[in-house]
mmCIF file of C-alpha atoms in Angstrom:
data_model
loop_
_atom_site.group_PDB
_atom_site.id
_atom_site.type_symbol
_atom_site.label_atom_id
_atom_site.label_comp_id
_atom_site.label_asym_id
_atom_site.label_seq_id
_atom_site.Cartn_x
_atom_site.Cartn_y
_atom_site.Cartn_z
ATOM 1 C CA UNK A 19 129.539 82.833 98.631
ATOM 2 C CA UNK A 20 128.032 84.502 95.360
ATOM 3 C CA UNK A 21 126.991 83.255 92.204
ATOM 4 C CA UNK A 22 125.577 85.589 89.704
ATOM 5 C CA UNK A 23 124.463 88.107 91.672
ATOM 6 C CA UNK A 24 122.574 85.786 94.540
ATOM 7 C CA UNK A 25 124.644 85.401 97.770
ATOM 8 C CA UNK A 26 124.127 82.412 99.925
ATOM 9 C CA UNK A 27 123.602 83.976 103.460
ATOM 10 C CA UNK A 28 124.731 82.637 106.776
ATOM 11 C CA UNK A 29 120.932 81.104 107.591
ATOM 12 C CA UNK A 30 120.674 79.429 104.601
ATOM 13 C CA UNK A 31 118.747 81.349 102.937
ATOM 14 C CA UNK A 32 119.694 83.495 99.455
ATOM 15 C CA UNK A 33 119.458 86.866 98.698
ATOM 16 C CA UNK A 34 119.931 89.351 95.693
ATOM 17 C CA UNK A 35 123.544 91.283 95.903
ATOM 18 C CA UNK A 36 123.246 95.262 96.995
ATOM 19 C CA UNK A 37 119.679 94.774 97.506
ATOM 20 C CA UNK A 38 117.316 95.115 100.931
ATOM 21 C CA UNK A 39 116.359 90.978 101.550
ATOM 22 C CA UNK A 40 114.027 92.698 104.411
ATOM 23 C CA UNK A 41 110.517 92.016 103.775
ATOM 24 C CA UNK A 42 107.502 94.113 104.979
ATOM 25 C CA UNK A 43 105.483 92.335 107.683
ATOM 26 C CA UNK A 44 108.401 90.720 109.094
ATOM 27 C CA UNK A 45 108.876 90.486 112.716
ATOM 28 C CA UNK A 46 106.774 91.942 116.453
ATOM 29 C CA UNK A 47 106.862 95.424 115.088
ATOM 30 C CA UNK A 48 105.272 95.303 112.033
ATOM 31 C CA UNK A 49 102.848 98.467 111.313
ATOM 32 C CA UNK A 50 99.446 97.571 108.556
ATOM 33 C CA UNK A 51 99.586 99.155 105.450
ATOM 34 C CA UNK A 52 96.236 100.695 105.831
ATOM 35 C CA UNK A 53 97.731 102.410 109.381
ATOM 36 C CA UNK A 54 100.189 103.810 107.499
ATOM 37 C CA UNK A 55 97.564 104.998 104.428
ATOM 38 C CA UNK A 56 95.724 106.927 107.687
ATOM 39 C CA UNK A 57 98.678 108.381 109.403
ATOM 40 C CA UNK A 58 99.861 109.304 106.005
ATOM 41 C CA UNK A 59 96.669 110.653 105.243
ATOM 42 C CA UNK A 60 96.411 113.107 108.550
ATOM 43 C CA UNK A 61 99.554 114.468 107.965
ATOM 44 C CA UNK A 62 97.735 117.366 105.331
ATOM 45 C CA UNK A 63 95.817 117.554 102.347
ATOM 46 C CA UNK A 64 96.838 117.515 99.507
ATOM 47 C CA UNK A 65 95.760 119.154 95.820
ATOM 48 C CA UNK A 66 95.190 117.212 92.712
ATOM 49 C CA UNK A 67 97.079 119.031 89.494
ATOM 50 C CA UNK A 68 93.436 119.627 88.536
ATOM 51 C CA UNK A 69 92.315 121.308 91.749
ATOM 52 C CA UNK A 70 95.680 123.135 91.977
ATOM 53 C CA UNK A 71 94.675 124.477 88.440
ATOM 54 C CA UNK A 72 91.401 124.973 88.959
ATOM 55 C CA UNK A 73 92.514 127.377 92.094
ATOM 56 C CA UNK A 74 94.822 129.256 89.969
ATOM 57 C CA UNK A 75 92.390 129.585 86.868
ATOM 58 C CA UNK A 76 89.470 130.847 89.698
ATOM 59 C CA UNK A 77 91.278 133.076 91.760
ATOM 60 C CA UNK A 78 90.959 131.093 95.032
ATOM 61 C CA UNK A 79 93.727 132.002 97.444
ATOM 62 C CA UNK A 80 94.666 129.457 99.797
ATOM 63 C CA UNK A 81 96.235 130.744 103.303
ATOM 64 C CA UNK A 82 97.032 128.949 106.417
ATOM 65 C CA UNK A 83 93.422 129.980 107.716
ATOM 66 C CA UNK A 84 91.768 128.513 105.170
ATOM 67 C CA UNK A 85 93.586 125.294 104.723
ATOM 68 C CA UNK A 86 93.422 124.739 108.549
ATOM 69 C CA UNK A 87 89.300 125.273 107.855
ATOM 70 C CA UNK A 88 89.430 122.579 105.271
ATOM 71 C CA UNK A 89 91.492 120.264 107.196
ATOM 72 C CA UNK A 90 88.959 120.605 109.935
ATOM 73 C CA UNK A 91 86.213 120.053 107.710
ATOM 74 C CA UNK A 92 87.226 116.925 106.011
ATOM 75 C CA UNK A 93 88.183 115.318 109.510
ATOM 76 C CA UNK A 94 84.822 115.882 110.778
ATOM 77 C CA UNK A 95 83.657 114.390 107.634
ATOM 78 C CA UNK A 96 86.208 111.575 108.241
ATOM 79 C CA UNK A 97 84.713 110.908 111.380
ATOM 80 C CA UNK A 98 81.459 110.700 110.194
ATOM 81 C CA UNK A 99 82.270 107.726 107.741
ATOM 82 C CA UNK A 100 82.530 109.969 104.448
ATOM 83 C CA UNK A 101 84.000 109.024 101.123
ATOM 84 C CA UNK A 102 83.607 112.384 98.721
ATOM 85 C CA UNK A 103 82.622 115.609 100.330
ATOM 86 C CA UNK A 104 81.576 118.956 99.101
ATOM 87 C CA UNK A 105 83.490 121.456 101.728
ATOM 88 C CA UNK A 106 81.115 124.799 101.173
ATOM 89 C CA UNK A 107 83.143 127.780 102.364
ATOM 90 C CA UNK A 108 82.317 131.878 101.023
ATOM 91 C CA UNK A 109 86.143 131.357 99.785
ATOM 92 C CA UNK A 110 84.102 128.152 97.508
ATOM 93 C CA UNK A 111 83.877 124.968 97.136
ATOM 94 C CA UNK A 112 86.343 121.994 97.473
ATOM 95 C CA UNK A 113 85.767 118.652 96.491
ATOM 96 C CA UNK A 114 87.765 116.145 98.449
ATOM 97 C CA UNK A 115 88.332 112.776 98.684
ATOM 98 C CA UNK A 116 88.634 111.653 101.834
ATOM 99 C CA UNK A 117 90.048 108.190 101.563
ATOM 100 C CA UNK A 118 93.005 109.790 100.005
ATOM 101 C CA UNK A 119 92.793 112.979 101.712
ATOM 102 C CA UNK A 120 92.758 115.030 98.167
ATOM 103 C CA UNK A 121 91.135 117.968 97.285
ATOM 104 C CA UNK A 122 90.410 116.812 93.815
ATOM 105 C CA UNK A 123 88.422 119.908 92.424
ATOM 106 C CA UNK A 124 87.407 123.624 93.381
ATOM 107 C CA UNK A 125 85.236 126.547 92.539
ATOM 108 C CA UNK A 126 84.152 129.730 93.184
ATOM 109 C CA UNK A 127 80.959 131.012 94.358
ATOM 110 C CA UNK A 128 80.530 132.987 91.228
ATOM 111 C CA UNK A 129 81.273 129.748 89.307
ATOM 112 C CA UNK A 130 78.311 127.766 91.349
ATOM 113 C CA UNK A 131 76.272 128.068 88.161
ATOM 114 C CA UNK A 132 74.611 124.829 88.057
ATOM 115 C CA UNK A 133 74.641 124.310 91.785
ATOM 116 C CA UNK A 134 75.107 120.517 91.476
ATOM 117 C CA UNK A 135 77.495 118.280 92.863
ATOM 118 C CA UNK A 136 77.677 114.577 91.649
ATOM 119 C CA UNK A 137 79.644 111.477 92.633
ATOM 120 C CA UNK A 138 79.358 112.747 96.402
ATOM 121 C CA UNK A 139 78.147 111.408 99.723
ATOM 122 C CA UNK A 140 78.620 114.518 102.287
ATOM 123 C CA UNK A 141 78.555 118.048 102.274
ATOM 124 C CA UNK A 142 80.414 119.782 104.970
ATOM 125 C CA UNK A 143 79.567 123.892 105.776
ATOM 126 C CA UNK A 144 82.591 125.606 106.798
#
């Protein structure tokens, strides 16, 4: 039976027409959202729209060498309880969150004029 959209299911209990009434967390195979945050996360990095422009503007090439270097790099860092890292490479420097597995900022070696890196808690030499 419907009435204005809301359909009185078999159980008893009412649900929204042509929507999902499955709710996360419900029944023995139920997977934690912050499982799913760290598979998700060890699937690949991924590149902010600033870091993506930042590589562009900089000349940084990224190949599947280098990205399998950085991937390395961050899950060492990973394991070691790290938050933000500095990844120091001769290719230059990526800044990554690790949390969200981002690469949230790059530079060059030639732009490494300051030489100092705030708001991180690891470096990692690759």
């Amino acid at each position: 039976m419907e009435m204005n959209g809301v359909q009185r299911l078999e159980n008893g209990r009412a649900g929204v027409t042509g929507r999902n009434t499955n709710t996360a967390g419900v029944g023995g195979n139920q997977v934690s959202f912050e499982k799913l945050l760290q598979e998700s996360a060890r699937e690949g990095l991924n590149f902010s729209k600033h870091a993506t422009k930042r590589m562009n503007e900089r000349g940084i090439a990224m190949d599947s060498q280098l990205m399998s270097n950085l991937e390395h790099a961050v899950e060492g860092a990973r394991r070691k309880g790290a938050k933000d890292v500095a990844v120091i490479g001769t290719q230059g420097v990526f800044i990554v969150n690790v949390p969200n597995n981002t690469v949230v900022t790059t530079m060059s070696q030639s732009d490494m004029r300051e030489r100092v890196f705030t708001n991180i808690d690891s470096a990692v030499l690759m």
